[in-house]
Amino acid sequence: MSARKKVLVVNVFFDEYRRRNGSPTRIPRAMGHVFLAGAFDSARNAVRVYSEQHSGPLLDPDLLGWPDMLVLTGLTNGFDRMLHLTAYARALHPGVVVVAGGPAIRALPARAASVFDYALTTDVEGLGDAITDAFGPEYASEEWFPRFDLAEPSRLVGYVESSRNCNFHCSFCSLTAEGRRFQRYETGFLERQLVALEGRHIVLIDNNFFGNDRRRFEERLDLLGEFYRSGRIRSWSALVTGDFFAHQDYLERAKTAGCLSLFTGVESFDAATLRRTKKRQNEVAPQIEMIRNCLDAGILLEYGIMADPTTRPIAELESEIAYILRTPQITLPAYFTLAIPLLGTPYFQECLDERRILPNTRLHDLDGVVLSMKTIDPLEDAVAFARRLPSLAGHRKQVLRHAVGFTRRYARRLAPLQIAAALVNVALVATASSAASSPSTVFRRRPVQTFLSTTETLDPLYRPFMNLPSSFERYFKPTMITDADGEPSEDILPDLVAKASLAGREGTRPNA
Ligand code: B12
Ligand code: SF4
């Protein structure tokens, strides 16, 4: 029998608040590393996983030097963190094979190909081919299934996926940039995941659990209902798109099937913004009514709000926030974020064409917290707004008043657990997401940030935590989006050119 290989799968993460202890209680959790670990034959490989989102930056030389193969996944702005871990792993174990994939690699495939041994733009299945190529076919699993047994322990919550990608094309979304087809797994695959996570509250982390096939959606509802009624799962939550809420009957069916909460990307209550961002599915049902109906049906509705001071005056954004705060019939948003020009999206292209992205913006800055674009109002005002936004600073009294009104209105319709979850959102918003998701880091000192990409202090993670040969210096240079003149940087140009020429060959405009 061939020698056992050591494999480390890491979900890389730059915390947008630069917390260093991870966020073990933040919901949802990253699952890419757990799903990818399933591509390895468990008898022939010793597989370990690590999530920087859950556990904080990986700074353990023993673990970094351990694997024969390092597999990296993470969000688009985690690209540079992949470079850091690659440097550590290569310095500590020169023969290590580094495989990287996920949104960051799909956004910058050319740049990625110049660094990683395998830069994969595929789904998890592509990892099987890389394993076969690097180690031999016997090291890849015959039948892929997520390694829930390796996931960060959670007795209460289990995360599953029943589909991939999305059937909508919002202009700011990285899935639109990737253009991959919405796909559902077989219902049997969802059933196996539920069996593996029995006894827990289930979170379906699909981008769109509703999808575009009513029959198959109903099949899944029935399956969840069976597990719920027989006590095999406690309850469930899912992410759905706005069109779901046009079906009152589905709300009732979901409730009977054990649905505790739904998350949807409201993004804005402003119709013009929805149209501009091509979020038309949010116009299928009036948004306030949709939230109210969902809550009245006994399901907690959670959502995020995206503020874009590049296309809207701050006064208008402030009045939208004020409107939310004086409407206790709806939940408070789970988070507020700035619009992000995610690489390759139509929104990114628009910002680039109009030279709206600020000079010296790093890929790392595109986290929804740092202001990275020119704004309608003076930049100082926009920065002040961006600083206030995540914690709704200046609105604390209204936040508390909203919490009281909301609790009073829904105390009978929602279960105590749902009310508590809604109030956790209040705590998350009012403490810039720190206290509730990462309790041990609240009082720690964090590096001073300017919240403006051009002047933002470099994340300390860009300083190696151990001595490395000088040949690894380039791994710690931030990937730049723009140069000092606000023009696209050399770091991203090869990928921009490749994408434009590909789109040209297909007879379409880039990102159209
Ligand atoms: C959990 C989650 C989070 C977690 C943790 C994220 C993390 N990875 O560390 C938290 C809550 C922190 C988070 C935050 C944000 N998130 Co989020 N999040 C998710 C969510 C719901 C699930 C991610 C997941 O684990 N999926 C399950 C795995 C199995 O899927 P996957 O990662 O896509 O991997 C598959 C393929 O991509 C591929 N693949 C992935 N990696 C690799 C590697 C290799 C080698 C190979 C071969 C294949 C491969 O194979 C996998 C299986 O097919 C997704 C939605 C979704 N359904 O994916 C959004 C999503 C990833 N988030 C998104 C966004 C926009 C954000 C925020 C920017 C939101 C905001 N404005 O505040 C922030 C970013 C904060 C920051 N620090 O910068 C976007 C995409 C962002 C991007 N491209 O960077 C998504 C897709 C939601 C959406 N539809 O818009 N998020
Ligand atoms: S509905 Fe959500 S996942 Fe789908 S394209 Fe829009 S933002 Fe992306």
Coordinates of C-alpha atoms and ligand atoms in Angstrom, one line a residue:
M1 CA 0.0 0.0 0.0
S2 CA 1.3 3.5 -0.9
A3 CA 2.4 5.8 1.9
R4 CA -0.2 7.9 3.7
K5 CA -0.3 11.5 2.6
K6 CA -0.8 14.4 5.0
V7 CA -3.4 16.9 3.8
L8 CA -4.3 20.3 5.4
V9 CA -7.4 22.1 4.0
V10 CA -7.7 25.7 5.1
N11 CA -10.5 28.3 4.8
V12 CA -8.4 31.5 4.7
F13 CA -10.0 34.6 6.1
F14 CA -9.2 38.3 6.6
D15 CA -11.5 39.4 9.3
E16 CA -13.1 42.8 8.3
Y17 CA -12.7 44.0 11.9
R18 CA -9.2 42.6 12.1
R19 CA -10.1 40.3 15.0
R20 CA -7.4 37.8 15.8
N21 CA -9.3 35.1 17.8
G22 CA -11.7 34.0 15.1
S23 CA -15.5 34.2 15.4
P24 CA -16.6 30.8 16.6
T25 CA -20.2 31.9 17.2
R26 CA -20.7 33.8 14.0
I27 CA -23.5 32.3 11.8
P28 CA -23.2 31.2 9.1
R29 CA -19.9 29.4 9.2
A30 CA -17.6 28.7 6.3
M31 CA -17.9 25.1 5.0
G32 CA -15.7 25.0 2.0
H33 CA -12.8 23.3 3.8
V34 CA -15.2 20.6 5.2
F35 CA -16.6 20.0 1.7
L36 CA -13.2 19.9 0.1
A37 CA -11.8 17.5 2.7
G38 CA -14.3 14.9 1.4
A39 CA -12.4 14.7 -1.9
F40 CA -9.6 12.7 -0.2
D41 CA -9.7 9.0 0.4
S42 CA -9.9 8.8 4.2
A43 CA -7.8 5.6 4.5
R44 CA -4.9 6.8 2.4
N45 CA -4.7 10.4 3.6
A46 CA -4.5 11.9 7.1
V47 CA -6.7 15.0 6.6
R48 CA -6.9 18.0 8.9
V49 CA -9.0 21.1 8.4
Y50 CA -8.6 24.7 9.7
S51 CA -11.0 27.6 9.4
E52 CA -9.4 31.0 10.0
Q53 CA -12.9 32.5 10.1
H54 CA -13.8 30.2 13.0
S55 CA -10.4 29.9 14.8
G56 CA -8.5 33.0 13.8
P57 CA -5.3 33.4 11.6
L58 CA -3.3 30.2 11.2
L59 CA 0.0 31.0 12.9
D60 CA 1.2 27.5 13.9
P61 CA 4.5 26.5 12.3
D62 CA 4.0 22.9 13.2
L63 CA 0.7 22.7 11.4
L64 CA 1.9 24.8 8.5
G65 CA 4.9 22.6 8.0
W66 CA 3.0 19.4 8.4
P67 CA 1.1 18.7 5.1
D68 CA 2.2 17.1 1.9
M69 CA -0.6 18.9 0.3
L70 CA -2.1 22.2 1.3
V71 CA -5.6 23.0 0.0
L72 CA -6.8 26.6 0.2
T73 CA -10.3 28.1 -0.1
G74 CA -11.8 31.4 1.0
L75 CA -13.5 34.6 -0.1
T76 CA -12.3 36.7 -3.0
N77 CA -10.5 39.2 -0.7
G78 CA -8.7 36.3 0.9
F79 CA -6.4 35.8 -2.1
D80 CA -3.4 37.4 -0.4
R81 CA -4.0 35.2 2.7
M82 CA -3.6 32.2 0.5
L83 CA -0.2 33.6 -0.6
H84 CA 0.9 34.0 3.0
L85 CA 0.0 30.4 3.9
T86 CA 1.7 29.2 0.8
A87 CA 4.9 31.0 1.7
Y88 CA 4.9 29.5 5.2
A89 CA 4.1 26.0 4.0
R90 CA 6.7 26.1 1.2
A91 CA 9.4 27.5 3.6
L92 CA 8.7 24.9 6.2
H93 CA 8.2 21.9 3.9
P94 CA 9.7 22.6 0.5
G95 CA 8.0 19.6 -1.2
V96 CA 4.5 20.7 -0.3
V97 CA 1.9 20.7 -3.1
V98 CA -0.4 23.8 -2.9
V99 CA -3.8 23.6 -4.4
A100 CA -6.0 26.7 -4.4
G101 CA -9.6 27.3 -5.5
G102 CA -12.9 29.0 -4.8
P103 CA -14.0 32.6 -5.6
A104 CA -10.6 34.2 -5.2
I105 CA -9.0 31.9 -7.8
R106 CA -12.0 32.3 -10.1
A107 CA -11.6 36.0 -9.9
L108 CA -7.8 36.0 -10.6
P109 CA -7.0 32.8 -12.4
A110 CA -4.0 34.1 -14.3
R111 CA -2.4 35.6 -11.2
A112 CA -3.2 32.4 -9.2
A113 CA -1.7 30.1 -11.9
S114 CA 1.7 31.9 -11.4
V115 CA 1.9 31.1 -7.7
F116 CA 0.0 27.9 -6.8
D117 CA 0.9 24.4 -8.0
Y118 CA -2.8 23.9 -8.9
A119 CA -5.0 27.0 -9.3
L120 CA -8.5 25.5 -9.8
T121 CA -11.5 27.3 -11.0
T122 CA -13.7 24.3 -10.7
D123 CA -16.0 23.0 -8.0
V124 CA -14.9 20.4 -5.5
E125 CA -14.9 17.7 -8.2
G126 CA -11.8 19.4 -9.8
L127 CA -9.9 18.7 -6.6
G128 CA -10.2 14.9 -7.3
D129 CA -8.3 15.5 -10.6
A130 CA -5.5 17.4 -8.8
I131 CA -5.2 14.7 -6.2
T132 CA -4.9 12.1 -8.9
D133 CA -2.4 14.1 -10.8
A134 CA -0.2 14.9 -7.7
F135 CA -0.5 11.6 -5.7
G136 CA -2.3 9.0 -7.9
P137 CA -6.0 8.0 -8.3
E138 CA -6.1 5.9 -5.1
Y139 CA -5.7 9.1 -3.0
A140 CA -8.9 10.6 -4.2
S141 CA -12.1 9.5 -2.6
E142 CA -14.3 7.2 -4.7
E143 CA -17.5 8.9 -3.6
W144 CA -17.4 12.5 -2.4
F145 CA -19.2 13.5 0.8
P146 CA -18.4 16.4 3.1
R147 CA -16.2 15.5 6.1
F148 CA -18.6 16.8 8.8
D149 CA -16.6 14.7 11.3
L150 CA -13.7 17.1 10.8
A151 CA -15.7 20.3 11.0
E152 CA -15.3 22.6 14.0
P153 CA -17.5 21.1 16.6
S154 CA -21.0 22.4 17.1
R155 CA -23.6 20.3 18.9
L156 CA -26.4 22.7 18.2
V157 CA -26.0 23.8 14.5
G158 CA -25.1 21.9 11.4
Y159 CA -24.5 23.4 8.0
V160 CA -25.6 21.7 4.7
E161 CA -25.9 22.7 1.1
S162 CA -28.6 21.6 -1.3
S163 CA -27.6 23.6 -4.4
R164 CA -24.8 25.5 -6.0
N165 CA -24.7 29.0 -7.5
C166 CA -27.7 31.1 -8.2
N167 CA -30.4 31.6 -10.9
F168 CA -30.3 35.4 -10.6
H169 CA -27.6 37.8 -11.8
C170 CA -27.3 40.8 -9.4
S171 CA -24.8 43.2 -10.8
F172 CA -22.6 43.3 -7.7
C173 CA -22.5 39.5 -7.0
S174 CA -19.4 37.4 -7.5
L175 CA -21.7 34.6 -8.8
T176 CA -22.7 36.8 -11.6
A177 CA -19.1 37.4 -12.4
E178 CA -18.5 33.6 -12.4
G179 CA -21.5 32.9 -14.6
R180 CA -21.8 29.3 -13.4
R181 CA -25.1 27.4 -13.8
F182 CA -27.5 27.1 -10.8
Q183 CA -27.4 23.4 -9.9
R184 CA -29.3 21.4 -7.4
Y185 CA -27.9 18.3 -5.7
E186 CA -30.1 15.2 -5.7
T187 CA -32.5 15.2 -2.8
G188 CA -30.8 12.0 -1.5
F189 CA -27.6 14.0 -1.0
L190 CA -29.4 16.5 1.2
E191 CA -30.9 13.6 3.1
R192 CA -27.4 12.1 3.7
Q193 CA -26.2 15.4 5.1
L194 CA -29.2 15.6 7.4
V195 CA -28.6 12.1 8.7
A196 CA -25.0 13.0 9.4
L197 CA -26.1 16.1 11.4
E198 CA -29.0 14.6 13.2
G199 CA -30.2 16.3 16.4
R200 CA -29.1 19.8 15.3
H201 CA -30.6 23.0 14.0
I202 CA -29.8 22.9 10.3
V203 CA -28.6 25.9 8.3
L204 CA -28.9 25.5 4.5
I205 CA -26.1 27.8 3.2
D206 CA -27.2 27.6 -0.4
N207 CA -27.1 31.0 -2.1
N208 CA -30.7 30.4 -3.0
F209 CA -32.5 27.5 -1.4
F210 CA -35.7 28.4 -3.3
G211 CA -34.2 28.2 -6.8
N212 CA -36.2 28.0 -10.0
D213 CA -37.9 24.6 -9.9
R214 CA -40.9 24.5 -7.7
R215 CA -41.3 20.7 -7.7
R216 CA -37.8 20.1 -6.5
F217 CA -38.1 22.9 -3.9
E218 CA -41.2 21.2 -2.5
E219 CA -39.5 17.9 -2.4
R220 CA -36.8 19.4 -0.2
L221 CA -39.4 21.1 2.0
D222 CA -41.1 17.7 2.5
L223 CA -37.8 16.1 3.4
L224 CA -37.0 18.7 6.0
G225 CA -40.5 18.4 7.3
E226 CA -40.1 14.6 7.7
F227 CA -36.9 15.1 9.6
Y228 CA -38.4 17.8 11.7
R229 CA -41.6 16.0 12.7
S230 CA -39.8 12.8 13.6
G231 CA -37.5 14.9 15.8
R232 CA -34.3 14.1 13.8
I233 CA -33.5 17.7 13.4
R234 CA -34.5 20.5 15.8
S235 CA -35.4 23.1 13.1
W236 CA -33.9 24.7 10.1
S237 CA -32.9 28.0 8.5
A238 CA -32.1 28.9 4.8
L239 CA -31.1 31.6 2.5
V240 CA -33.8 32.4 -0.1
T241 CA -34.2 35.0 -2.8
G242 CA -36.9 37.7 -2.8
D243 CA -39.2 35.9 -5.2
F244 CA -39.9 33.2 -2.6
F245 CA -42.0 35.6 -0.6
A246 CA -44.5 36.1 -3.3
H247 CA -45.8 32.6 -2.2
Q248 CA -47.7 32.9 1.1
D249 CA -48.5 29.2 1.0
Y250 CA -44.7 28.4 0.9
L251 CA -44.3 30.4 4.1
E252 CA -46.9 28.3 5.8
R253 CA -45.4 25.1 4.5
A254 CA -42.0 26.1 5.6
K255 CA -43.2 26.9 9.1
T256 CA -44.9 23.5 9.4
A257 CA -41.7 21.8 8.1
G258 CA -39.8 23.3 11.0
C259 CA -38.4 26.5 9.5
L260 CA -37.0 28.8 12.2
S261 CA -35.6 31.6 10.1
L262 CA -35.0 32.7 6.6
F263 CA -32.2 35.1 5.3
T264 CA -32.7 37.1 2.2
G265 CA -30.5 39.8 0.6
V266 CA -32.9 42.8 0.9
E267 CA -29.9 45.1 0.1
S268 CA -32.1 48.3 -0.1
F269 CA -35.6 49.5 0.3
D270 CA -35.0 51.9 -2.5
A271 CA -36.6 50.8 -5.8
A272 CA -34.1 52.7 -8.0
T273 CA -31.2 50.9 -6.2
L274 CA -32.8 47.5 -6.8
R275 CA -33.2 48.3 -10.5
R276 CA -29.7 49.6 -10.8
T277 CA -28.2 46.5 -9.2
K278 CA -30.5 44.2 -11.3
K279 CA -32.0 42.8 -8.1
R280 CA -35.4 42.6 -9.7
Q281 CA -36.4 39.5 -7.7
N282 CA -36.8 41.9 -4.7
E283 CA -39.5 43.8 -6.5
V284 CA -41.7 40.7 -6.9
A285 CA -43.2 41.4 -3.5
P286 CA -43.3 44.7 -1.6
Q287 CA -40.3 44.4 0.8
I288 CA -41.8 45.6 4.0
E289 CA -44.9 43.5 3.5
M290 CA -42.8 40.5 2.7
I291 CA -40.9 40.9 5.9
R292 CA -44.0 41.4 7.9
N293 CA -45.8 38.4 6.3
C294 CA -42.8 36.2 7.1
L295 CA -42.7 37.3 10.7
D296 CA -46.5 37.0 11.0
A297 CA -46.2 33.4 9.7
G298 CA -43.9 32.6 12.7
I299 CA -40.6 32.6 10.7
L300 CA -37.8 35.1 11.7
L301 CA -36.7 37.0 8.7
E302 CA -33.1 38.2 8.6
Y303 CA -31.5 40.3 5.9
G304 CA -28.5 42.5 5.0
I305 CA -28.5 46.1 3.8
M306 CA -25.9 47.4 1.3
A307 CA -25.1 51.1 1.4
D308 CA -23.5 52.6 -1.7
P309 CA -22.3 56.2 -1.1
T310 CA -20.9 56.1 -4.7
T311 CA -24.3 56.2 -6.3
R312 CA -26.4 57.7 -3.5
P313 CA -26.0 60.7 -1.3
I314 CA -25.3 60.0 2.4
A315 CA -28.5 61.9 3.4
E316 CA -30.5 59.5 1.4
L317 CA -28.8 56.5 2.9
E318 CA -29.2 58.0 6.4
S319 CA -32.9 58.5 5.8
E320 CA -33.2 54.8 4.7
I321 CA -31.6 53.8 7.9
A322 CA -33.9 56.0 9.9
Y323 CA -36.9 54.5 8.1
I324 CA -35.8 51.0 9.1
L325 CA -35.3 52.1 12.7
R326 CA -38.7 53.6 13.0
T327 CA -40.4 50.5 11.6
P328 CA -40.7 47.9 14.4
Q329 CA -42.9 45.7 12.1
I330 CA -39.6 44.5 10.4
T331 CA -36.5 43.0 11.8
L332 CA -33.3 45.1 12.1
P333 CA -30.8 44.1 9.5
A334 CA -28.3 41.4 10.5
Y335 CA -25.6 43.6 9.0
F336 CA -25.0 46.8 7.1
T337 CA -22.2 46.7 4.5
L338 CA -20.8 49.1 1.9
A339 CA -21.2 48.1 -1.7
I340 CA -18.1 46.1 -2.8
P341 CA -16.8 46.2 -6.3
L342 CA -16.1 42.5 -6.3
L343 CA -13.6 41.6 -9.1
G344 CA -15.2 40.6 -12.4
T345 CA -18.8 41.7 -11.6
P346 CA -20.6 44.1 -13.9
Y347 CA -20.6 46.6 -10.9
F348 CA -16.8 46.3 -10.7
Q349 CA -16.5 46.9 -14.5
E350 CA -18.7 50.0 -14.2
C351 CA -16.6 51.4 -11.3
L352 CA -13.4 50.6 -13.2
D353 CA -14.7 52.2 -16.5
E354 CA -15.7 55.3 -14.6
R355 CA -12.4 55.3 -12.6
R356 CA -14.4 55.3 -9.4
I357 CA -12.1 53.0 -7.4
L358 CA -9.8 55.0 -5.3
P359 CA -6.0 55.1 -5.9
N360 CA -4.0 52.4 -4.2
T361 CA -6.9 50.2 -3.3
R362 CA -5.9 46.7 -2.3
L363 CA -7.9 43.6 -2.8
H364 CA -7.8 43.2 0.9
D365 CA -9.8 46.4 1.3
L366 CA -12.8 45.0 -0.5
D367 CA -14.5 43.8 2.6
G368 CA -17.6 45.9 2.9
V369 CA -16.2 48.0 5.8
V370 CA -13.4 50.0 4.1
L371 CA -14.5 52.7 1.7
S372 CA -12.8 52.0 -1.6
M373 CA -14.7 54.2 -4.1
K374 CA -15.2 57.9 -4.9
T375 CA -18.4 59.2 -3.4
I376 CA -21.1 61.7 -4.2
D377 CA -20.5 63.6 -0.9
P378 CA -17.0 64.7 0.1
L379 CA -14.8 61.7 1.0
E380 CA -14.4 62.8 4.7
D381 CA -18.1 62.7 5.1
A382 CA -18.4 59.4 3.4
V383 CA -15.6 57.9 5.6
A384 CA -17.4 59.2 8.7
F385 CA -20.6 57.5 7.4
A386 CA -18.7 54.3 6.7
R387 CA -17.3 54.3 10.2
R388 CA -20.7 54.7 11.8
L389 CA -22.5 52.2 9.5
P390 CA -21.7 48.8 10.9
S391 CA -22.6 49.7 14.5
L392 CA -25.2 52.3 13.7
A393 CA -23.3 54.7 15.9
G394 CA -25.4 57.7 16.7
H395 CA -28.6 55.6 16.5
R396 CA -28.3 53.5 19.6
K397 CA -31.4 55.0 21.2
Q398 CA -33.5 54.3 18.1
V399 CA -32.0 50.7 17.9
L400 CA -33.1 50.0 21.4
R401 CA -36.5 51.6 20.8
H402 CA -36.9 49.4 17.7
A403 CA -35.9 46.3 19.8
V404 CA -38.6 47.1 22.3
G405 CA -41.3 47.7 19.6
F406 CA -40.3 44.6 17.7
T407 CA -40.4 42.4 20.8
R408 CA -43.8 43.7 21.8
R409 CA -45.3 43.2 18.4
Y410 CA -44.0 39.7 17.8
A411 CA -43.8 38.2 21.3
R412 CA -46.8 36.0 20.6
R413 CA -46.1 35.1 17.0
L414 CA -42.4 34.2 17.3
A415 CA -40.9 31.7 19.7
P416 CA -38.6 33.0 22.5
L417 CA -35.6 31.5 20.6
Q418 CA -36.5 33.5 17.5
I419 CA -37.0 36.7 19.5
A420 CA -33.6 36.1 21.1
A421 CA -32.0 35.6 17.7
A422 CA -33.5 38.9 16.5
L423 CA -32.1 40.6 19.6
V424 CA -28.7 39.0 18.9
N425 CA -28.8 40.9 15.6
V426 CA -29.4 44.1 17.5
A427 CA -26.3 43.3 19.6
L428 CA -24.4 42.4 16.5
V429 CA -25.2 45.7 14.8
A430 CA -24.8 47.8 17.9
T431 CA -21.3 46.4 18.6
A432 CA -20.0 46.3 15.0
S433 CA -20.5 42.5 15.1
S434 CA -17.8 42.0 17.8
A435 CA -19.4 41.1 21.0
A436 CA -21.8 38.5 19.9
S437 CA -19.7 36.6 17.4
S438 CA -16.3 36.9 18.9
P439 CA -16.8 37.6 22.6
S440 CA -13.1 37.3 23.7
T441 CA -11.9 40.0 21.3
V442 CA -14.1 42.9 22.3
F443 CA -11.7 44.6 24.6
R444 CA -8.5 43.8 22.8
R445 CA -6.7 46.6 21.0
R446 CA -6.9 46.5 17.3
P447 CA -4.7 48.3 14.8
V448 CA -5.9 51.8 14.0
Q449 CA -7.8 51.9 10.7
T450 CA -8.6 54.8 8.5
F451 CA -11.5 53.0 6.7
L452 CA -10.4 54.6 3.5
S453 CA -8.6 52.3 1.0
T454 CA -6.0 54.8 -0.2
T455 CA -4.7 55.4 3.3
E456 CA -5.7 52.3 5.1
T457 CA -3.1 50.7 7.4
L458 CA -1.8 47.4 6.1
D459 CA -3.3 44.4 8.0
P460 CA -0.5 43.2 10.4
L461 CA -1.0 39.7 8.8
Y462 CA 1.1 41.0 5.9
R463 CA 4.1 40.9 8.2
P464 CA 5.4 37.3 8.4
F465 CA 5.1 35.9 11.9
M466 CA 8.3 33.9 11.5
N467 CA 11.6 34.4 9.7
L468 CA 11.3 33.5 6.0
P469 CA 14.0 33.5 3.2
S470 CA 13.9 36.8 1.2
S471 CA 12.6 34.8 -1.8
F472 CA 9.2 34.8 0.0
E473 CA 8.9 38.6 0.3
R474 CA 6.7 38.8 -2.8
Y475 CA 4.1 36.6 -1.2
F476 CA 3.5 39.3 1.4
K477 CA 3.0 42.2 -1.1
P478 CA -0.7 43.1 -1.2
T479 CA -2.5 42.5 -4.5
M480 CA -3.4 45.9 -5.7
I481 CA -6.6 46.7 -7.5
T482 CA -5.6 50.3 -8.5
D483 CA -2.3 52.0 -8.8
A484 CA -1.4 55.4 -7.3
D485 CA -3.3 57.1 -10.2
G486 CA -6.4 55.1 -9.7
E487 CA -5.7 53.1 -12.9
P488 CA -6.1 49.3 -12.9
S489 CA -3.0 47.9 -11.3
E490 CA -0.5 45.6 -13.0
D491 CA -1.5 42.9 -10.5
I492 CA -5.0 42.5 -12.0
L493 CA -4.3 43.6 -15.6
P494 CA -3.5 40.1 -17.0
D495 CA -6.8 38.7 -15.6
L496 CA -8.8 41.8 -16.9
V497 CA -7.3 41.3 -20.4
A498 CA -7.9 37.6 -20.4
K499 CA -11.5 38.1 -19.3
A500 CA -12.1 40.8 -21.9
S501 CA -10.7 38.7 -24.7
L502 CA -12.7 35.7 -23.6
A503 CA -15.8 37.7 -23.6
G504 CA -14.9 39.2 -27.0
R505 CA -14.5 35.7 -28.4
E506 CA -17.9 34.8 -27.1
G507 CA -19.3 37.9 -28.8
T508 CA -20.4 39.6 -25.6
R509 CA -19.2 42.7 -23.7
P510 CA -17.0 41.9 -20.7
N511 CA -19.2 40.9 -17.8
A512 CA -22.4 41.7 -19.7
Ligands
B12_1 C1 -20.5 31.3 5.3 C2 -20.4 32.5 4.5 C3 -19.7 33.6 5.0 C4 -19.0 33.5 6.4 C5 -17.6 32.9 6.2 C6 -17.0 33.1 4.8 C7 -15.7 32.3 4.7 N1 -15.5 31.6 3.6 O1 -14.8 32.4 5.5 C8 -19.0 35.0 6.8 C9 -20.2 35.2 7.6 C10 -17.8 35.5 7.6 C11 -19.2 35.7 5.4 C12 -18.9 37.1 5.2 C13 -19.0 37.7 4.0 N2 -19.6 37.2 2.9 CO1 -20.1 35.3 2.8 N3 -21.0 33.7 2.5 C14 -21.0 32.6 3.2 C15 -21.9 31.5 2.5 C16 -23.3 31.6 3.1 C17 -21.4 30.1 2.6 C18 -20.0 29.9 2.2 C19 -19.7 28.4 2.2 O2 -19.0 27.9 3.0 N4 -20.2 27.7 1.2 C20 -20.2 26.2 1.0 C21 -19.0 25.9 0.2 C22 -18.9 24.4 0.0 O3 -19.2 26.5 -1.1 P1 -18.0 27.4 -1.7 O4 -17.2 28.1 -0.7 O5 -18.6 28.2 -2.8 O6 -17.1 26.3 -2.4 C23 -17.5 25.5 -3.5 C24 -16.9 26.1 -4.8 O7 -16.7 27.5 -4.7 C25 -15.6 25.3 -5.0 N5 -14.4 25.7 -4.2 C26 -14.3 26.5 -3.2 N6 -13.0 26.5 -2.8 C27 -12.3 25.6 -3.5 C28 -11.0 25.2 -3.5 C29 -10.6 24.2 -4.4 C30 -9.2 23.7 -4.4 C31 -11.5 23.7 -5.3 C32 -11.1 22.6 -6.3 C33 -12.9 24.1 -5.4 C34 -13.2 25.1 -4.5 O8 -16.0 24.0 -4.5 C35 -16.9 24.1 -3.4 C36 -18.0 23.1 -3.5 O9 -18.5 23.0 -4.8 C37 -21.8 32.0 1.0 C38 -22.9 31.6 0.2 C39 -22.7 30.2 -0.4 N7 -23.7 29.4 -0.5 O10 -21.6 29.8 -0.8 C40 -21.6 33.5 1.2 C41 -20.7 34.3 0.2 C42 -19.4 33.5 0.0 N8 -20.3 35.5 0.9 C43 -20.3 36.5 0.2 C44 -20.2 37.9 0.7 C45 -20.5 39.0 -0.3 C46 -19.7 38.1 2.0 C47 -19.4 39.5 2.6 C48 -18.6 40.4 1.7 C49 -20.8 40.1 2.9 C50 -20.7 41.5 3.5 N9 -20.8 42.4 2.6 O11 -20.5 41.7 4.6 C51 -18.7 39.1 3.9 C52 -17.1 39.3 3.7 C53 -16.5 39.6 5.0 C54 -15.0 39.7 4.9 N10 -14.2 39.5 5.9 O12 -14.4 40.1 3.9 C55 -20.5 36.2 -1.3 C56 -19.3 36.0 -2.1 C57 -18.2 36.9 -1.7 C58 -16.9 36.7 -2.4 N11 -16.8 36.2 -3.6 O13 -15.9 37.0 -1.8 C59 -21.3 34.8 -1.1 C60 -21.1 33.8 -2.3 C61 -22.8 35.1 -0.9 C62 -23.4 35.7 -2.1 N12 -24.1 35.0 -2.9 O14 -23.2 36.9 -2.4 N13 -19.7 34.9 4.5
SF4_2 S1 -29.7 36.7 -5.5 FE1 -28.0 36.7 -4.1 S2 -26.7 34.9 -4.8 FE2 -28.1 35.4 -6.4 S3 -27.0 36.7 -7.8 FE3 -28.2 38.0 -6.4 S4 -26.8 38.5 -4.7 FE4 -25.9 36.7 -5.9

